[in-house]
PDB file of C-alpha atoms in Angstrom:
ATOM      1  CA  MET J 102       0.000   0.000   0.000  1.00 52.00           C
ATOM      2  CA  PRO J 103       1.519   3.328  -0.995  1.00 60.00           C
ATOM      3  CA  GLU J 104       0.195   5.116   2.122  1.00 69.00           C
ATOM      4  CA  VAL J 105       2.182   2.758   4.380  1.00 77.00           C
ATOM      5  CA  ARG J 106       5.960   2.609   4.665  1.00 82.00           C
ATOM      6  CA  SER J 107       7.523  -0.699   3.665  1.00 84.00           C
ATOM      7  CA  PHE J 108       9.640  -2.561   6.212  1.00 88.00           C
ATOM      8  CA  GLY J 109      12.790  -1.184   4.574  1.00 89.00           C
ATOM      9  CA  GLN J 110      11.402   2.352   4.559  1.00 88.00           C
ATOM     10  CA  GLN J 111      10.639   2.029   8.290  1.00 90.00           C
ATOM     11  CA  MET J 112      14.277   1.098   8.899  1.00 92.00           C
ATOM     12  CA  ILE J 113      15.551   3.934   6.685  1.00 91.00           C
ATOM     13  CA  HIS J 114      13.243   6.334   8.537  1.00 91.00           C
ATOM     14  CA  LEU J 115      14.816   5.291  11.849  1.00 93.00           C
ATOM     15  CA  SER J 116      18.360   5.393  10.473  1.00 93.00           C
ATOM     16  CA  GLU J 117      17.794   8.968   9.298  1.00 92.00           C
ATOM     17  CA  SER J 118      15.463  10.482  11.868  1.00 92.00           C
ATOM     18  CA  VAL J 119      17.079   9.357  15.125  1.00 95.00           C
ATOM     19  CA  PRO J 120      20.503  10.939  14.464  1.00 96.00           C
ATOM     20  CA  GLY J 121      18.958  13.856  12.556  1.00 94.00           C
ATOM     21  CA  LEU J 122      16.595  14.747  15.395  1.00 95.00           C
ATOM     22  CA  TYR J 123      19.427  14.287  17.899  1.00 96.00           C
ATOM     23  CA  GLU J 124      21.538  16.795  15.971  1.00 96.00           C
ATOM     24  CA  LEU J 125      18.693  19.315  15.693  1.00 95.00           C
ATOM     25  CA  PHE J 126      17.271  19.154  19.206  1.00 96.00           C
ATOM     26  CA  ILE J 127      20.115  17.924  21.429  1.00 97.00           C
ATOM     27  CA  GLU J 128      23.136  19.395  19.688  1.00 96.00           C
ATOM     28  CA  GLY J 129      21.294  22.472  18.397  1.00 94.00           C
ATOM     29  CA  LYS J 130      22.531  22.220  14.815  1.00 94.00           C
ATOM     30  CA  LYS J 131      20.654  24.350  12.282  1.00 92.00           C
ATOM     31  CA  ALA J 132      20.757  21.545   9.703  1.00 90.00           C
ATOM     32  CA  PRO J 133      21.536  17.917  10.497  1.00 87.00           C
ATOM     33  CA  THR J 134      24.485  16.149   8.896  1.00 86.00           C
ATOM     34  CA  HIS J 135      22.123  13.151   8.981  1.00 80.00           C
ATOM     35  CA  PRO J 136      19.258  14.604   6.890  1.00 76.00           C
ATOM     36  CA  PHE J 137      15.994  12.710   6.877  1.00 79.00           C
ATOM     37  CA  SER J 138      13.080  12.219   4.561  1.00 78.00           C
ATOM     38  CA  GLU J 139       9.503  12.033   5.753  1.00 75.00           C
ATOM     39  CA  GLY J 140       6.069  10.850   4.800  1.00 71.00           C
ATOM     40  CA  GLY J 141       7.030   7.601   3.130  1.00 71.00           C
ATOM     41  CA  GLN J 142       9.552   9.317   0.841  1.00 80.00           C
ATOM     42  CA  GLU J 143      12.429   7.223   2.192  1.00 83.00           C
ATOM     43  CA  PRO J 144      14.561   5.615  -0.523  1.00 81.00           C
ATOM     44  CA  VAL J 145      14.257   1.912  -1.225  1.00 81.00           C
ATOM     45  CA  LEU J 146      17.670   0.381  -0.586  1.00 88.00           C
ATOM     46  CA  SER J 147      19.207  -3.064  -0.255  1.00 92.00           C
ATOM     47  CA  LYS J 148      19.219  -4.872   3.082  1.00 93.00           C
ATOM     48  CA  GLU J 149      22.986  -4.344   3.352  1.00 96.00           C
ATOM     49  CA  GLU J 150      22.663  -0.593   2.757  1.00 94.00           C
ATOM     50  CA  ILE J 151      19.857  -0.332   5.322  1.00 93.00           C
ATOM     51  CA  VAL J 152      21.786  -2.252   7.978  1.00 94.00           C
ATOM     52  CA  ALA J 153      24.843  -0.066   7.347  1.00 96.00           C
ATOM     53  CA  ARG J 154      22.783   3.138   7.667  1.00 93.00           C
ATOM     54  CA  LEU J 155      21.177   1.910  10.888  1.00 95.00           C
ATOM     55  CA  GLY J 156      24.640   1.230  12.298  1.00 96.00           C
ATOM     56  CA  VAL J 157      25.947   4.665  11.355  1.00 95.00           C
ATOM     57  CA  GLY J 158      22.918   6.515  12.727  1.00 95.00           C
ATOM     58  CA  PHE J 159      22.575   4.676  16.011  1.00 95.00           C
ATOM     59  CA  ASP J 160      26.342   4.600  16.612  1.00 97.00           C
ATOM     60  CA  TYR J 161      26.422   8.383  16.160  1.00 96.00           C
ATOM     61  CA  VAL J 162      23.718   8.928  18.775  1.00 96.00           C
ATOM     62  CA  GLU J 163      25.206   6.396  21.188  1.00 96.00           C
ATOM     63  CA  ARG J 164      28.663   8.020  21.065  1.00 97.00           C
ATOM     64  CA  ALA J 165      27.288  11.555  21.297  1.00 96.00           C
ATOM     65  CA  ALA J 166      24.821  10.811  24.109  1.00 96.00           C
ATOM     66  CA  ALA J 167      27.534   9.073  26.150  1.00 96.00           C
ATOM     67  CA  LYS J 168      29.275  12.459  26.443  1.00 96.00           C
ATOM     68  CA  LEU J 169      26.224  14.261  27.857  1.00 95.00           C
ATOM     69  CA  ARG J 170      26.183  15.166  31.528  1.00 95.00           C
ATOM     70  CA  ALA J 171      23.278  16.036  33.831  1.00 95.00           C
ATOM     71  CA  PRO J 172      23.486  19.837  33.430  1.00 96.00           C
ATOM     72  CA  ALA J 173      23.287  19.537  29.634  1.00 96.00           C
ATOM     73  CA  LEU J 174      20.318  17.149  29.891  1.00 96.00           C
ATOM     74  CA  ARG J 175      18.387  19.724  31.930  1.00 97.00           C
ATOM     75  CA  GLU J 176      18.834  22.405  29.260  1.00 97.00           C
ATOM     76  CA  PRO J 177      15.711  23.350  27.306  1.00 98.00           C
ATOM     77  CA  THR J 178      15.333  22.700  23.621  1.00 97.00           C
ATOM     78  CA  ARG J 179      12.625  23.965  21.282  1.00 95.00           C
ATOM     79  CA  ILE J 180      11.053  21.100  19.336  1.00 94.00           C
ATOM     80  CA  PHE J 181       8.118  20.652  16.954  1.00 89.00           C
ATOM     81  CA  GLY J 182       5.594  23.467  16.967  1.00 91.00           C
ATOM     82  CA  GLY J 183       7.816  25.593  19.216  1.00 92.00           C
ATOM     83  CA  LYS J 184       7.223  23.410  22.280  1.00 95.00           C
ATOM     84  CA  VAL J 185      10.042  23.626  24.836  1.00 97.00           C
ATOM     85  CA  VAL J 186      11.218  20.456  26.590  1.00 97.00           C
ATOM     86  CA  SER J 187      14.406  19.366  28.327  1.00 97.00           C
ATOM     87  CA  LYS J 188      17.073  17.645  26.277  1.00 97.00           C
ATOM     88  CA  HIS J 189      16.531  14.644  28.548  1.00 97.00           C
ATOM     89  CA  ARG J 190      12.896  14.545  27.447  1.00 97.00           C
ATOM     90  CA  MET J 191      14.001  14.732  23.822  1.00 97.00           C
ATOM     91  CA  LEU J 192      16.262  11.724  24.340  1.00 96.00           C
ATOM     92  CA  ARG J 193      13.260   9.870  25.767  1.00 96.00           C
ATOM     93  CA  PHE J 194      11.291  10.875  22.671  1.00 96.00           C
ATOM     94  CA  LEU J 195      13.968   9.336  20.431  1.00 95.00           C
ATOM     95  CA  LEU J 196      13.661   6.068  22.342  1.00 94.00           C
ATOM     96  CA  ASP J 197       9.871   6.201  22.153  1.00 96.00           C
ATOM     97  CA  HIS J 198      10.040   6.986  18.432  1.00 94.00           C
ATOM     98  CA  THR J 199      12.235   3.941  17.846  1.00 94.00           C
ATOM     99  CA  THR J 200       9.916   1.720  19.896  1.00 92.00           C
ATOM    100  CA  HIS J 201       6.905   3.030  17.964  1.00 93.00           C
ATOM    101  CA  HIS J 202       8.396   2.076  14.614  1.00 91.00           C
ATOM    102  CA  ARG J 203       9.655  -1.266  15.944  1.00 90.00           C
ATOM    103  CA  GLY J 204       6.058  -2.039  16.892  1.00 91.00           C
ATOM    104  CA  GLN J 205       4.928  -1.210  13.375  1.00 90.00           C
ATOM    105  CA  THR J 206       7.552  -3.478  11.853  1.00 91.00           C
ATOM    106  CA  VAL J 207       6.617  -6.371  14.169  1.00 91.00           C
ATOM    107  CA  VAL J 208       3.064  -6.177  12.828  1.00 90.00           C
ATOM    108  CA  TYR J 209       4.411  -6.043   9.258  1.00 89.00           C
ATOM    109  CA  LEU J 210       6.539  -9.141   9.842  1.00 92.00           C
ATOM    110  CA  ARG J 211       3.714 -11.094  11.470  1.00 93.00           C
ATOM    111  CA  LEU J 212       1.289 -10.221   8.657  1.00 91.00           C
ATOM    112  CA  ASN J 213       3.874 -11.635   6.269  1.00 91.00           C
ATOM    113  CA  HIS J 214       4.248 -14.825   8.358  1.00 95.00           C
ATOM    114  CA  ILE J 215       7.747 -13.920   9.522  1.00 93.00           C
ATOM    115  CA  GLN J 216       8.694 -14.493  13.158  1.00 92.00           C
ATOM    116  CA  PRO J 217      10.108 -11.208  14.488  1.00 89.00           C
ATOM    117  CA  PRO J 218      13.215 -11.325  16.668  1.00 85.00           C
ATOM    118  CA  LEU J 219      12.532 -11.674  20.366  1.00 83.00           C
ATOM    119  CA  TYR J 220      12.546  -8.412  22.272  1.00 77.00           C
ATOM    120  CA  ARG J 221      15.127  -8.142  25.006  1.00 75.00           C
ATOM    121  CA  ALA J 222      15.235  -5.086  27.218  1.00 67.00           C
TER     122      ALA J 222
END
């Protein structure tokens, strides 16, 4: 269905949006070095390219977030629609965003009779 992202597009969306949003709202960059597409406009790529992009994006956020300290996490950041939240809250949003799309992909896999990987917290 064209109005629904494919499994690969879901993964590309995460690989682009998580580091891109981190750069915009945690690091305060005017334009992310990890730009992201929206609304199902993500490119269709090979599995290998998708896995590589996921690694790059999530590794970037993991390394950058490891350097954050409590005072920086309490700082405000202006997000969508001008709403102001703490950078800590924005980090929680990135986790929630990832979980949201993982849930969508689990449904996709099950509808296609594919056993999704077990979830381990």
